[in-house]
PDB file of C-alpha atoms in Angstrom:
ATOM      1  CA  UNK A  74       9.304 -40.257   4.329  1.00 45.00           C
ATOM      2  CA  UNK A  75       5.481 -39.692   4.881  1.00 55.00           C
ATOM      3  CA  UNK A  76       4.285 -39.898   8.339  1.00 52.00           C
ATOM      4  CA  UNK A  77       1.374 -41.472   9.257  1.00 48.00           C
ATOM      5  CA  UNK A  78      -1.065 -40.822  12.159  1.00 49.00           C
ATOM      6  CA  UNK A  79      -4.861 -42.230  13.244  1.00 47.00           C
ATOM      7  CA  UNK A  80      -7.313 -39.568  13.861  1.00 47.00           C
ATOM      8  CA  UNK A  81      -9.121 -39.413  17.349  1.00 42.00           C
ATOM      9  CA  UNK A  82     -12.338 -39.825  15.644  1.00 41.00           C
ATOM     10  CA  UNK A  83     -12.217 -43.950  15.420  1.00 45.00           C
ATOM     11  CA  UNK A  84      -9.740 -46.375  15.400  1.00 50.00           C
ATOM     12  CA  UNK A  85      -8.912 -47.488  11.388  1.00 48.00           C
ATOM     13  CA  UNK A  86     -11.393 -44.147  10.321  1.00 67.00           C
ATOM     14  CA  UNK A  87      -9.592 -41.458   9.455  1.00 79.00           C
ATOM     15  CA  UNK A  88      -5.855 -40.486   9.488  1.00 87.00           C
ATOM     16  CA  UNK A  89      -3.607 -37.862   8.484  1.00 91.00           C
ATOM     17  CA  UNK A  90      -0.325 -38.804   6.242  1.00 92.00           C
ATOM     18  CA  UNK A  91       2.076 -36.049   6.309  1.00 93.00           C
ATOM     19  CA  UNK A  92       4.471 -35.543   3.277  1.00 94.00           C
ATOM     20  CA  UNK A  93       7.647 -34.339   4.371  1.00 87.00           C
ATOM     21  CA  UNK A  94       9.691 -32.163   1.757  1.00 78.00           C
ATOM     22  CA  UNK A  95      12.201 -35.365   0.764  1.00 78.00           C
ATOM     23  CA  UNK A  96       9.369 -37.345  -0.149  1.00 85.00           C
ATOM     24  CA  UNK A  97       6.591 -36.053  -2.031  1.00 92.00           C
ATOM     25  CA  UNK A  98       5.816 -39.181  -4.395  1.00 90.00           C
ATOM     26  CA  UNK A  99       2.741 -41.111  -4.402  1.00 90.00           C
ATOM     27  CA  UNK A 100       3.248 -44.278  -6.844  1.00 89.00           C
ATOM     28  CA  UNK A 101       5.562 -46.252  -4.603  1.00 89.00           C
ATOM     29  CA  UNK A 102       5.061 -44.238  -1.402  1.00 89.00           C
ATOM     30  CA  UNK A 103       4.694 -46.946   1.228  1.00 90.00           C
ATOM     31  CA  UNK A 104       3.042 -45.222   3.959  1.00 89.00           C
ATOM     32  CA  UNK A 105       0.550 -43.890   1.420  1.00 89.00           C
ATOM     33  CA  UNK A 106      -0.399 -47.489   0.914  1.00 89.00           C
ATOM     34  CA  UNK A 107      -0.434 -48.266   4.624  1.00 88.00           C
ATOM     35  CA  UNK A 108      -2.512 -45.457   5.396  1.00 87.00           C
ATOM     36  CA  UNK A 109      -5.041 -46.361   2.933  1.00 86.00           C
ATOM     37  CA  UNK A 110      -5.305 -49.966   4.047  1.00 84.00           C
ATOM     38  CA  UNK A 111      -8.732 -50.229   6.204  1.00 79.00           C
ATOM     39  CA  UNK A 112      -9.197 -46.222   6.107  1.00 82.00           C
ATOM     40  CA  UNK A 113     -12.982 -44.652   5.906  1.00 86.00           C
ATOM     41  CA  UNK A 114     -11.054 -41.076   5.165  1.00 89.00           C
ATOM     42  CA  UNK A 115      -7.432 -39.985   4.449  1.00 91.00           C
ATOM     43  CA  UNK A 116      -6.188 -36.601   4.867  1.00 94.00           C
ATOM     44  CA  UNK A 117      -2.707 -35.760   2.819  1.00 95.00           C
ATOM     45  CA  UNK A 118      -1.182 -32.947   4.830  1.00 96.00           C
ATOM     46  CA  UNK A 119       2.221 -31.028   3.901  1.00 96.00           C
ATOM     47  CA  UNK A 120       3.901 -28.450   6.290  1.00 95.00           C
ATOM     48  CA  UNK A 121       6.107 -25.310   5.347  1.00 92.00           C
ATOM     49  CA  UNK A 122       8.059 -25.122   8.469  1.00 89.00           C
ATOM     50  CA  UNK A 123       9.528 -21.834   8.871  1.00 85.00           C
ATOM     51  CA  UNK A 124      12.656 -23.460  10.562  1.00 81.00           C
ATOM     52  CA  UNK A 125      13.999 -25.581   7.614  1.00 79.00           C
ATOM     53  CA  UNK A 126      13.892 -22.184   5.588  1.00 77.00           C
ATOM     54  CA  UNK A 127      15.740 -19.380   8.181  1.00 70.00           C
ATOM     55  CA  UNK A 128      18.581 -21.570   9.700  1.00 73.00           C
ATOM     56  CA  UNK A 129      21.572 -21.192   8.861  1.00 72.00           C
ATOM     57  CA  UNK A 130      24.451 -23.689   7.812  1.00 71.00           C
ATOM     58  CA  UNK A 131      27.897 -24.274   8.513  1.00 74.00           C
ATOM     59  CA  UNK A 132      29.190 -23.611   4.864  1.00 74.00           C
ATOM     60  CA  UNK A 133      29.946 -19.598   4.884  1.00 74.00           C
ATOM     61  CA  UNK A 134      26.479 -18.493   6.990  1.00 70.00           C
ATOM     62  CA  UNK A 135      24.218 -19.325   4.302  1.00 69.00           C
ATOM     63  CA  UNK A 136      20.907 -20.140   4.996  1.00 68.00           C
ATOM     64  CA  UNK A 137      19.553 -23.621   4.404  1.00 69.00           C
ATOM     65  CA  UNK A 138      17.200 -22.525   1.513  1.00 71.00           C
ATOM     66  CA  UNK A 139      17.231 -20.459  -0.761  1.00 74.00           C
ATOM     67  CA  UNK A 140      14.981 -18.543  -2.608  1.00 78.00           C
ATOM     68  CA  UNK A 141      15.361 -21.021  -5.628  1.00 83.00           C
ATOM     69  CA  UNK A 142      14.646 -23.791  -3.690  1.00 83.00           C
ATOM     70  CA  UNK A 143      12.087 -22.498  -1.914  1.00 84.00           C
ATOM     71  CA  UNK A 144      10.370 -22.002  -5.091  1.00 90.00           C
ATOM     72  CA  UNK A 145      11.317 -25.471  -5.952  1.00 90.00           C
ATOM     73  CA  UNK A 146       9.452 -26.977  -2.720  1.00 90.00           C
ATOM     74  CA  UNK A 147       6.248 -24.358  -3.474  1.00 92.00           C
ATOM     75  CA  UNK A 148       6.136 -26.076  -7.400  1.00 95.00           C
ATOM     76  CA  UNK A 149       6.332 -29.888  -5.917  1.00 93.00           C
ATOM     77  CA  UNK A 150       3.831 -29.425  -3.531  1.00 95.00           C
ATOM     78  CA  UNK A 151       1.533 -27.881  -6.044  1.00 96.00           C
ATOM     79  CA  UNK A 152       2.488 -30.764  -8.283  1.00 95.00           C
ATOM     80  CA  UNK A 153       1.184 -33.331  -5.467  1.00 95.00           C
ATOM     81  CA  UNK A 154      -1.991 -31.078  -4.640  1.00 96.00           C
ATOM     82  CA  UNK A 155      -2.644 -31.791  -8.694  1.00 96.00           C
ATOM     83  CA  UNK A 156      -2.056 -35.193  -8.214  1.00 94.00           C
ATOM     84  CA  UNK A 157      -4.061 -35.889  -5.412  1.00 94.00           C
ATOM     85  CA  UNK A 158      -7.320 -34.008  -6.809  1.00 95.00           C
ATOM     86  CA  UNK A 159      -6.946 -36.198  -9.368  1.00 94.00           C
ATOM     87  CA  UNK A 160      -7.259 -39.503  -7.485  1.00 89.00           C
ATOM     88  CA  UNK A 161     -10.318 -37.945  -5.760  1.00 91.00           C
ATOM     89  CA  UNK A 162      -8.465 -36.366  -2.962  1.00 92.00           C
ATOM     90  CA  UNK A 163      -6.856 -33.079  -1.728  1.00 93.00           C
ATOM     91  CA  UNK A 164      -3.724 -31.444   0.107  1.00 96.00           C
ATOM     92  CA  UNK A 165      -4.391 -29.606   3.313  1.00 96.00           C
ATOM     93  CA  UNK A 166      -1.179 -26.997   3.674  1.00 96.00           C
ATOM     94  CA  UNK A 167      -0.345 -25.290   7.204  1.00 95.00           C
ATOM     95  CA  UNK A 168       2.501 -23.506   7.911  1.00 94.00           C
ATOM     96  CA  UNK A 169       4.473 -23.681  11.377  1.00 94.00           C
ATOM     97  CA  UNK A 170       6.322 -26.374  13.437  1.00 94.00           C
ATOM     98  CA  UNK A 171       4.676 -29.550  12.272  1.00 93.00           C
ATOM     99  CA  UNK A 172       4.707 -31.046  16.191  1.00 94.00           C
ATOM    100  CA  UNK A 173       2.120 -27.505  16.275  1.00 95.00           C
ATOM    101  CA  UNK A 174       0.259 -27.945  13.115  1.00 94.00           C
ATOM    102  CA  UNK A 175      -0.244 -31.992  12.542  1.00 93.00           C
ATOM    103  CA  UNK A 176      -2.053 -32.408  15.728  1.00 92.00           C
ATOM    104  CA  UNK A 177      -5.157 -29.923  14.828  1.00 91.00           C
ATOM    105  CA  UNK A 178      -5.408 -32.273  11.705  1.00 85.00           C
ATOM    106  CA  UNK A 179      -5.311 -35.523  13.554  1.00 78.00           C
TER     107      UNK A 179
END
């Protein structure tokens, strides 16, 4: 689910909405909605963390993502980058931990 967070500029001004990697849909994305309720400026942010890509699992050592699906992810979030600049709007990307990166957007 997208996360949703007021920027330090002005109350009900701007805010950040991070997409997390299980939920990159805008049509009937409900913090989308929320976020753009009573917003001057919206900033769509996705994060690559590093972590969700080098652990590994239970099942035999493998790690949690592959090179497939890390290809996968890359294609969906330049799907929603698309999607965005055409309602007007962008997709800032950072990579790290997102309790690092989402702050310096905030």
């Amino acid at each position: 689910m997208a996360r949703v967070a007021q920027g330090s500029m002005s109350r009900n001004s701007s805010r950040v909405l991070w997409f997390r990697s299980n939920d990159l849909r805008l049509d009937d994305n409900t913090a989308l909605q929320a976020a753009c309720r009573d917003a001057q400026s919206l900033l769509p942010v996705y994060v690559f963390d590093p972590s969700c890509f080098n652990t590994l699992t239970r099942y035999g050592g493998a790690r949690k993502s592959t090179a497939r699906r890390a290809r996968f992810l890359l294609e969906c979030v330049a799907s929603l980058r698309r999607r965005l600049e055409a309602h007007g709007s962008g997709l800032a990307v950072g990579v790290g931990s997102p309790s690092e990166i989402i702050p310096r957007f905030a």
